[in-house]
Amino acid sequence: MIHTKAKSLSVLECELDIVFSHFIKLRDKGNNCFVCGAKLYGSTEAGHYMRRAFMPTRYHEMNVNTICFECNRDDDQHKVKYRHKLVEMYGETAVRHMEFRAVNN
């Protein structure tokens, strides 16, 4: 029997991030940037509304959408636009629930 070393949590997390990012990009293929509506060319990003550091929503499909590089900056202006689009799509209650879930394990 061959024993293999178990992967660390950080390695597994990194691998899952890659798979989840591919899933989001396939799900959103052909869409414009979720936040600003710009046509997406070439490299796109799977951008999180609630930062990846919040594990309860890190892989939440509503929290992650394909966005342009500019909108994937972590600043208040883009976060407000991102939230507005989420509310348009899912409703205020769903967004508040996700925000609560993110910060309250």
Tab-separated table of N, CA, C and O in Angstrom:
chain	number	residue	atom	x	y	z
A	1	MET	N	0.846	-1.181	0.000
A	1	MET	CA	0.000	0.000	0.000
A	1	MET	C	0.889	1.240	0.000
A	1	MET	O	1.782	1.374	0.820
A	2	ILE	N	0.606	2.157	-0.891
A	2	ILE	CA	1.372	3.406	-0.983
A	2	ILE	C	0.669	4.473	-0.170
A	2	ILE	O	-0.530	4.699	-0.319
A	3	HIS	N	1.437	5.102	0.700
A	3	HIS	CA	0.878	6.189	1.505
A	3	HIS	C	1.256	7.518	0.857
A	3	HIS	O	2.401	7.756	0.536
A	4	THR	N	0.256	8.351	0.666
A	4	THR	CA	0.526	9.679	0.125
A	4	THR	C	0.255	10.706	1.214
A	4	THR	O	-0.609	10.506	2.071
A	5	LYS	N	0.994	11.758	1.162
A	5	LYS	CA	0.832	12.829	2.140
A	5	LYS	C	-0.471	13.573	1.848
A	5	LYS	O	-0.756	13.919	0.705
A	6	ALA	N	-1.247	13.795	2.858
A	6	ALA	CA	-2.501	14.531	2.713
A	6	ALA	C	-2.206	15.977	2.342
A	6	ALA	O	-1.236	16.571	2.818
A	7	LYS	N	-3.045	16.517	1.492
A	7	LYS	CA	-2.881	17.919	1.103
A	7	LYS	C	-3.319	18.820	2.243
A	7	LYS	O	-4.274	18.527	2.956
A	8	SER	N	-2.640	19.928	2.380
A	8	SER	CA	-3.000	20.887	3.426
A	8	SER	C	-4.291	21.602	3.028
A	8	SER	O	-4.689	21.615	1.859
A	9	LEU	N	-4.939	22.189	4.001
A	9	LEU	CA	-6.169	22.930	3.763
A	9	LEU	C	-5.931	24.072	2.776
A	9	LEU	O	-6.749	24.305	1.876
A	10	SER	N	-4.813	24.751	2.878
A	10	SER	CA	-4.538	25.877	1.977
A	10	SER	C	-4.361	25.393	0.534
A	10	SER	O	-4.792	26.072	-0.406
A	11	VAL	N	-3.749	24.223	0.338
A	11	VAL	CA	-3.594	23.675	-1.011
A	11	VAL	C	-4.960	23.288	-1.578
A	11	VAL	O	-5.280	23.593	-2.732
A	12	LEU	N	-5.786	22.634	-0.772
A	12	LEU	CA	-7.127	22.251	-1.221
A	12	LEU	C	-7.974	23.487	-1.546
A	12	LEU	O	-8.701	23.505	-2.538
A	13	GLU	N	-7.864	24.514	-0.713
A	13	GLU	CA	-8.576	25.768	-0.932
A	13	GLU	C	-8.170	26.395	-2.266
A	13	GLU	O	-9.010	26.852	-3.040
A	14	CYS	N	-6.885	26.411	-2.540
A	14	CYS	CA	-6.357	26.964	-3.789
A	14	CYS	C	-6.890	26.180	-4.994
A	14	CYS	O	-7.307	26.767	-5.997
A	15	GLU	N	-6.883	24.869	-4.895
A	15	GLU	CA	-7.400	24.039	-5.986
A	15	GLU	C	-8.894	24.280	-6.207
A	15	GLU	O	-9.361	24.368	-7.349
A	16	LEU	N	-9.643	24.382	-5.117
A	16	LEU	CA	-11.073	24.648	-5.230
A	16	LEU	C	-11.325	26.039	-5.814
A	16	LEU	O	-12.244	26.223	-6.617
A	17	ASP	N	-10.517	27.026	-5.438
A	17	ASP	CA	-10.650	28.376	-6.011
A	17	ASP	C	-10.535	28.329	-7.532
A	17	ASP	O	-11.308	28.990	-8.241
A	18	ILE	N	-9.589	27.561	-8.037
A	18	ILE	CA	-9.380	27.462	-9.488
A	18	ILE	C	-10.585	26.819	-10.159
A	18	ILE	O	-11.099	27.329	-11.164
A	19	VAL	N	-11.068	25.718	-9.600
A	19	VAL	CA	-12.225	25.024	-10.173
A	19	VAL	C	-13.465	25.921	-10.121
A	19	VAL	O	-14.212	26.033	-11.098
A	20	PHE	N	-13.690	26.567	-8.980
A	20	PHE	CA	-14.867	27.429	-8.829
A	20	PHE	C	-14.802	28.616	-9.782
A	20	PHE	O	-15.808	28.995	-10.381
A	21	SER	N	-13.626	29.182	-9.957
A	21	SER	CA	-13.449	30.295	-10.884
A	21	SER	C	-13.800	29.867	-12.318
A	21	SER	O	-14.489	30.593	-13.037
A	22	HIS	N	-13.342	28.696	-12.706
A	22	HIS	CA	-13.687	28.174	-14.039
A	22	HIS	C	-15.195	27.975	-14.173
A	22	HIS	O	-15.780	28.296	-15.209
A	23	PHE	N	-15.814	27.441	-13.123
A	23	PHE	CA	-17.268	27.251	-13.138
A	23	PHE	C	-17.998	28.580	-13.346
A	23	PHE	O	-18.904	28.684	-14.175
A	24	ILE	N	-17.609	29.605	-12.590
A	24	ILE	CA	-18.264	30.917	-12.696
A	24	ILE	C	-18.097	31.480	-14.104
A	24	ILE	O	-19.032	31.994	-14.711
A	25	LYS	N	-16.903	31.382	-14.657
A	25	LYS	CA	-16.642	31.912	-15.997
A	25	LYS	C	-17.428	31.152	-17.058
A	25	LYS	O	-17.928	31.765	-18.017
A	26	LEU	N	-17.592	29.849	-16.895
A	26	LEU	CA	-18.427	29.079	-17.822
A	26	LEU	C	-19.894	29.453	-17.669
A	26	LEU	O	-20.612	29.604	-18.652
A	27	ARG	N	-20.337	29.611	-16.427
A	27	ARG	CA	-21.722	29.998	-16.161
A	27	ARG	C	-22.061	31.338	-16.820
A	27	ARG	O	-23.128	31.526	-17.378
A	28	ASP	N	-21.108	32.272	-16.746
A	28	ASP	CA	-21.339	33.637	-17.218
A	28	ASP	C	-20.815	33.887	-18.632
A	28	ASP	O	-20.826	35.032	-19.093
A	29	LYS	N	-20.368	32.848	-19.311
A	29	LYS	CA	-19.784	33.009	-20.646
A	29	LYS	C	-20.751	33.762	-21.567
A	29	LYS	O	-21.930	33.469	-21.632
A	30	GLY	N	-20.205	34.762	-22.247
A	30	GLY	CA	-21.003	35.567	-23.159
A	30	GLY	C	-21.678	36.767	-22.508
A	30	GLY	O	-22.230	37.617	-23.196
A	31	ASN	N	-21.634	36.836	-21.185
A	31	ASN	CA	-22.219	37.979	-20.478
A	31	ASN	C	-21.230	39.137	-20.445
A	31	ASN	O	-20.030	38.949	-20.566
A	32	ASN	N	-21.753	40.316	-20.231
A	32	ASN	CA	-20.913	41.482	-19.987
A	32	ASN	C	-20.499	41.491	-18.520
A	32	ASN	O	-20.987	40.689	-17.720
A	33	CYS	N	-19.630	42.431	-18.164
A	33	CYS	CA	-19.215	42.584	-16.770
A	33	CYS	C	-20.456	42.743	-15.893
A	33	CYS	O	-21.323	43.582	-16.178
A	34	PHE	N	-20.548	41.966	-14.850
A	34	PHE	CA	-21.710	42.004	-13.968
A	34	PHE	C	-21.890	43.371	-13.333
A	34	PHE	O	-23.004	43.826	-13.129
A	35	VAL	N	-20.799	44.057	-13.033
A	35	VAL	CA	-20.875	45.320	-12.304
A	35	VAL	C	-21.125	46.514	-13.226
A	35	VAL	O	-22.067	47.270	-13.042
A	36	CYS	N	-20.273	46.707	-14.239
A	36	CYS	CA	-20.367	47.921	-15.062
A	36	CYS	C	-21.047	47.691	-16.416
A	36	CYS	O	-21.389	48.651	-17.103
A	37	GLY	N	-21.208	46.436	-16.802
A	37	GLY	CA	-21.868	46.134	-18.062
A	37	GLY	C	-20.969	46.174	-19.285
A	37	GLY	O	-21.436	45.965	-20.401
A	38	ALA	N	-19.674	46.422	-19.091
A	38	ALA	CA	-18.747	46.484	-20.224
A	38	ALA	C	-18.615	45.109	-20.869
A	38	ALA	O	-18.687	44.080	-20.198
A	39	LYS	N	-18.417	45.113	-22.187
A	39	LYS	CA	-18.172	43.859	-22.894
A	39	LYS	C	-16.848	43.292	-22.416
A	39	LYS	O	-15.871	44.005	-22.270
A	40	LEU	N	-16.837	42.005	-22.143
A	40	LEU	CA	-15.635	41.355	-21.618
A	40	LEU	C	-14.842	40.740	-22.757
A	40	LEU	O	-15.379	39.979	-23.563
A	41	TYR	N	-13.577	41.088	-22.828
A	41	TYR	CA	-12.664	40.549	-23.825
A	41	TYR	C	-11.538	39.827	-23.116
A	41	TYR	O	-11.055	40.280	-22.088
A	42	GLY	N	-11.078	38.740	-23.694
A	42	GLY	CA	-9.888	38.058	-23.174
A	42	GLY	C	-10.040	37.624	-21.740
A	42	GLY	O	-10.984	36.937	-21.380
A	43	SER	N	-9.119	38.056	-20.917
A	43	SER	CA	-9.069	37.627	-19.529
A	43	SER	C	-10.182	38.269	-18.706
A	43	SER	O	-10.358	39.485	-18.705
A	44	THR	N	-10.936	37.435	-18.042
A	44	THR	CA	-11.983	37.920	-17.138
A	44	THR	C	-11.670	37.418	-15.736
A	44	THR	O	-10.802	36.566	-15.544
A	45	GLU	N	-12.385	37.932	-14.777
A	45	GLU	CA	-12.138	37.554	-13.397
A	45	GLU	C	-13.433	37.134	-12.725
A	45	GLU	O	-14.486	37.686	-13.013
A	46	ALA	N	-13.321	36.155	-11.856
A	46	ALA	CA	-14.446	35.754	-11.021
A	46	ALA	C	-14.371	36.622	-9.775
A	46	ALA	O	-13.590	36.352	-8.867
A	47	GLY	N	-15.143	37.688	-9.779
A	47	GLY	CA	-15.055	38.679	-8.708
A	47	GLY	C	-16.069	38.445	-7.615
A	47	GLY	O	-17.242	38.202	-7.872
A	48	HIS	N	-15.607	38.550	-6.378
A	48	HIS	CA	-16.441	38.358	-5.199
A	48	HIS	C	-17.021	39.690	-4.739
A	48	HIS	O	-16.307	40.693	-4.698
A	49	TYR	N	-18.293	39.694	-4.358
A	49	TYR	CA	-18.891	40.859	-3.703
A	49	TYR	C	-18.371	40.903	-2.262
A	49	TYR	O	-17.723	41.850	-1.853
A	50	MET	N	-18.664	39.860	-1.492
A	50	MET	CA	-18.090	39.734	-0.156
A	50	MET	C	-16.726	39.069	-0.337
A	50	MET	O	-16.630	38.021	-0.983
A	51	ARG	N	-15.686	39.663	0.195
A	51	ARG	CA	-14.312	39.191	-0.029
A	51	ARG	C	-14.160	37.695	0.224
A	51	ARG	O	-14.883	37.102	1.028
A	52	ARG	N	-13.172	37.120	-0.450
A	52	ARG	CA	-12.895	35.684	-0.316
A	52	ARG	C	-12.538	35.290	1.112
A	52	ARG	O	-12.691	34.133	1.495
A	53	ALA	N	-12.084	36.232	1.907
A	53	ALA	CA	-11.727	35.933	3.300
A	53	ALA	C	-12.942	35.466	4.108
A	53	ALA	O	-12.795	34.767	5.110
A	54	PHE	N	-14.131	35.825	3.670
A	54	PHE	CA	-15.359	35.387	4.341
A	54	PHE	C	-15.714	33.997	3.810
A	54	PHE	O	-16.371	33.855	2.777
A	55	MET	N	-15.278	32.976	4.514
A	55	MET	CA	-15.423	31.600	4.041
A	55	MET	C	-16.866	31.152	3.804
A	55	MET	O	-17.118	30.413	2.861
A	56	PRO	N	-17.850	31.585	4.612
A	56	PRO	CA	-19.215	31.105	4.367
A	56	PRO	C	-19.773	31.498	2.984
A	56	PRO	O	-20.687	30.851	2.491
A	57	THR	N	-19.217	32.547	2.380
A	57	THR	CA	-19.717	32.966	1.063
A	57	THR	C	-18.640	32.903	-0.020
A	57	THR	O	-18.869	33.331	-1.146
A	58	ARG	N	-17.502	32.373	0.298
A	58	ARG	CA	-16.392	32.300	-0.672
A	58	ARG	C	-16.803	31.555	-1.943
A	58	ARG	O	-16.424	31.928	-3.047
A	59	TYR	N	-17.586	30.487	-1.796
A	59	TYR	CA	-18.012	29.683	-2.943
A	59	TYR	C	-19.525	29.771	-3.166
A	59	TYR	O	-20.131	28.879	-3.738
A	60	HIS	N	-20.108	30.850	-2.727
A	60	HIS	CA	-21.548	31.095	-2.896
A	60	HIS	C	-21.764	31.669	-4.296
A	60	HIS	O	-21.215	32.720	-4.633
A	61	GLU	N	-22.558	30.998	-5.102
A	61	GLU	CA	-22.730	31.399	-6.510
A	61	GLU	C	-23.283	32.814	-6.676
A	61	GLU	O	-22.963	33.487	-7.650
A	62	MET	N	-24.098	33.265	-5.770
A	62	MET	CA	-24.638	34.619	-5.871
A	62	MET	C	-23.550	35.660	-5.587
A	62	MET	O	-23.595	36.771	-6.109
A	63	ASN	N	-22.577	35.299	-4.777
A	63	ASN	CA	-21.527	36.220	-4.350
A	63	ASN	C	-20.431	36.409	-5.395
A	63	ASN	O	-19.641	37.338	-5.294
A	64	VAL	N	-20.368	35.548	-6.384
A	64	VAL	CA	-19.257	35.565	-7.343
A	64	VAL	C	-19.811	35.653	-8.762
A	64	VAL	O	-20.653	34.853	-9.154
A	65	ASN	N	-19.309	36.621	-9.505
A	65	ASN	CA	-19.741	36.837	-10.881
A	65	ASN	C	-18.550	37.228	-11.736
A	65	ASN	O	-17.553	37.745	-11.236
A	66	THR	N	-18.671	36.992	-13.039
A	66	THR	CA	-17.598	37.363	-13.945
A	66	THR	C	-17.627	38.871	-14.146
A	66	THR	O	-18.655	39.443	-14.506
A	67	ILE	N	-16.489	39.496	-13.866
A	67	ILE	CA	-16.392	40.946	-13.961
A	67	ILE	C	-15.073	41.333	-14.630
A	67	ILE	O	-14.178	40.515	-14.772
A	68	CYS	N	-14.994	42.586	-15.025
A	68	CYS	CA	-13.767	43.083	-15.651
A	68	CYS	C	-12.716	43.391	-14.577
A	68	CYS	O	-13.034	43.501	-13.387
A	69	PHE	N	-11.496	43.539	-15.022
A	69	PHE	CA	-10.382	43.818	-14.109
A	69	PHE	C	-10.644	45.080	-13.294
A	69	PHE	O	-10.412	45.120	-12.086
A	70	GLU	N	-11.131	46.121	-13.943
A	70	GLU	CA	-11.372	47.400	-13.269
A	70	GLU	C	-12.377	47.245	-12.122
A	70	GLU	O	-12.196	47.812	-11.043
A	71	CYS	N	-13.432	46.490	-12.352
A	71	CYS	CA	-14.469	46.326	-11.329
A	71	CYS	C	-14.059	45.355	-10.227
A	71	CYS	O	-14.727	45.269	-9.208
A	72	ASN	N	-12.962	44.632	-10.423
A	72	ASN	CA	-12.516	43.689	-9.404
A	72	ASN	C	-11.584	44.341	-8.385
A	72	ASN	O	-10.999	43.665	-7.564
A	73	ARG	N	-11.489	45.652	-8.423
A	73	ARG	CA	-10.719	46.363	-7.400
A	73	ARG	C	-11.530	46.393	-6.113
A	73	ARG	O	-12.750	46.497	-6.139
A	74	ASP	N	-10.854	46.318	-4.999
A	74	ASP	CA	-11.531	46.322	-3.706
A	74	ASP	C	-11.669	47.757	-3.210
A	74	ASP	O	-10.908	48.212	-2.371
A	75	ASP	N	-12.624	48.480	-3.800
A	75	ASP	CA	-12.866	49.839	-3.326
A	75	ASP	C	-14.374	50.054	-3.156
A	75	ASP	O	-15.188	49.303	-3.665
A	76	ASP	N	-14.717	51.098	-2.414
A	76	ASP	CA	-16.121	51.343	-2.075
A	76	ASP	C	-16.995	51.594	-3.297
A	76	ASP	O	-18.133	51.134	-3.348
A	77	GLN	N	-16.488	52.312	-4.282
A	77	GLN	CA	-17.279	52.638	-5.478
A	77	GLN	C	-17.744	51.369	-6.191
A	77	GLN	O	-18.915	51.239	-6.529
A	78	HIS	N	-16.836	50.433	-6.403
A	78	HIS	CA	-17.197	49.213	-7.113
A	78	HIS	C	-18.051	48.293	-6.246
A	78	HIS	O	-18.938	47.616	-6.739
A	79	LYS	N	-17.807	48.301	-4.941
A	79	LYS	CA	-18.606	47.478	-4.037
A	79	LYS	C	-20.059	47.960	-4.024
A	79	LYS	O	-20.986	47.146	-4.023
A	80	VAL	N	-20.278	49.257	-4.047
A	80	VAL	CA	-21.636	49.806	-4.074
A	80	VAL	C	-22.338	49.411	-5.377
A	80	VAL	O	-23.499	48.984	-5.364
A	81	LYS	N	-21.645	49.532	-6.498
A	81	LYS	CA	-22.221	49.130	-7.784
A	81	LYS	C	-22.534	47.635	-7.809
A	81	LYS	O	-23.574	47.223	-8.310
A	82	TYR	N	-21.606	46.840	-7.282
A	82	TYR	CA	-21.790	45.389	-7.245
A	82	TYR	C	-23.044	45.055	-6.438
A	82	TYR	O	-23.894	44.279	-6.867
A	83	ARG	N	-23.164	45.678	-5.260
A	83	ARG	CA	-24.328	45.414	-4.407
A	83	ARG	C	-25.623	45.808	-5.100
A	83	ARG	O	-26.628	45.095	-5.045
A	84	HIS	N	-25.611	46.947	-5.761
A	84	HIS	CA	-26.798	47.417	-6.473
A	84	HIS	C	-27.245	46.386	-7.513
A	84	HIS	O	-28.439	46.084	-7.630
A	85	LYS	N	-26.303	45.843	-8.266
A	85	LYS	CA	-26.627	44.840	-9.283
A	85	LYS	C	-27.164	43.558	-8.643
A	85	LYS	O	-28.089	42.939	-9.157
A	86	LEU	N	-26.572	43.161	-7.510
A	86	LEU	CA	-27.068	41.972	-6.814
A	86	LEU	C	-28.505	42.172	-6.345
A	86	LEU	O	-29.341	41.268	-6.470
A	87	VAL	N	-28.802	43.362	-5.807
A	87	VAL	CA	-30.163	43.654	-5.351
A	87	VAL	C	-31.127	43.628	-6.537
A	87	VAL	O	-32.237	43.087	-6.427
A	88	GLU	N	-30.727	44.193	-7.681
A	88	GLU	CA	-31.566	44.141	-8.882
A	88	GLU	C	-31.879	42.701	-9.275
A	88	GLU	O	-32.994	42.387	-9.688
A	89	MET	N	-30.881	41.850	-9.170
A	89	MET	CA	-31.025	40.474	-9.637
A	89	MET	C	-31.714	39.558	-8.622
A	89	MET	O	-32.544	38.732	-9.000
A	90	TYR	N	-31.376	39.691	-7.333
A	90	TYR	CA	-31.849	38.739	-6.334
A	90	TYR	C	-32.781	39.329	-5.278
A	90	TYR	O	-33.413	38.579	-4.539
A	91	GLY	N	-32.806	40.650	-5.151
A	91	GLY	CA	-33.633	41.301	-4.145
A	91	GLY	C	-32.842	41.646	-2.886
A	91	GLY	O	-31.834	41.009	-2.566
A	92	GLU	N	-33.304	42.663	-2.201
A	92	GLU	CA	-32.631	43.175	-0.999
A	92	GLU	C	-32.518	42.110	0.094
A	92	GLU	O	-31.472	41.972	0.739
A	93	THR	N	-33.573	41.355	0.306
A	93	THR	CA	-33.567	40.347	1.373
A	93	THR	C	-32.492	39.295	1.145
A	93	THR	O	-31.757	38.931	2.072
A	94	ALA	N	-32.374	38.801	-0.075
A	94	ALA	CA	-31.374	37.774	-0.389
A	94	ALA	C	-29.955	38.317	-0.205
A	94	ALA	O	-29.083	37.623	0.321
A	95	VAL	N	-29.739	39.556	-0.609
A	95	VAL	CA	-28.406	40.152	-0.468
A	95	VAL	C	-28.073	40.361	1.006
A	95	VAL	O	-26.963	40.045	1.449
A	96	ARG	N	-29.012	40.843	1.769
A	96	ARG	CA	-28.773	41.027	3.212
A	96	ARG	C	-28.493	39.691	3.898
A	96	ARG	O	-27.638	39.607	4.773
A	97	HIS	N	-29.220	38.660	3.491
A	97	HIS	CA	-28.989	37.329	4.060
A	97	HIS	C	-27.562	36.871	3.761
A	97	HIS	O	-26.879	36.344	4.639
A	98	MET	N	-27.113	37.069	2.521
A	98	MET	CA	-25.762	36.669	2.148
A	98	MET	C	-24.723	37.480	2.938
A	98	MET	O	-23.731	36.929	3.420
A	99	GLU	N	-24.938	38.778	3.079
A	99	GLU	CA	-24.012	39.623	3.850
A	99	GLU	C	-23.935	39.156	5.306
A	99	GLU	O	-22.844	39.079	5.876
A	100	PHE	N	-25.081	38.854	5.880
A	100	PHE	CA	-25.126	38.367	7.271
A	100	PHE	C	-24.374	37.038	7.376
A	100	PHE	O	-23.580	36.846	8.292
A	101	ARG	N	-24.640	36.149	6.453
A	101	ARG	CA	-24.007	34.827	6.449
A	101	ARG	C	-22.474	34.958	6.348
A	101	ARG	O	-21.735	34.200	6.983
A	102	ALA	N	-22.022	35.908	5.540
A	102	ALA	CA	-20.581	36.083	5.331
A	102	ALA	C	-19.849	36.415	6.618
A	102	ALA	O	-18.764	35.882	6.866
A	103	VAL	N	-20.423	37.259	7.429
A	103	VAL	CA	-19.710	37.764	8.613
A	103	VAL	C	-20.119	37.085	9.914
A	103	VAL	O	-19.540	37.346	10.957
A	104	ASN	N	-21.118	36.218	9.857
A	104	ASN	CA	-21.607	35.525	11.069
A	104	ASN	C	-21.597	34.022	10.858
A	104	ASN	O	-22.618	33.427	10.569
A	105	ASN	N	-20.437	33.422	10.997
A	105	ASN	CA	-20.328	31.961	10.802
A	105	ASN	C	-21.376	31.244	11.593
A	105	ASN	O	-21.364	30.911	12.626
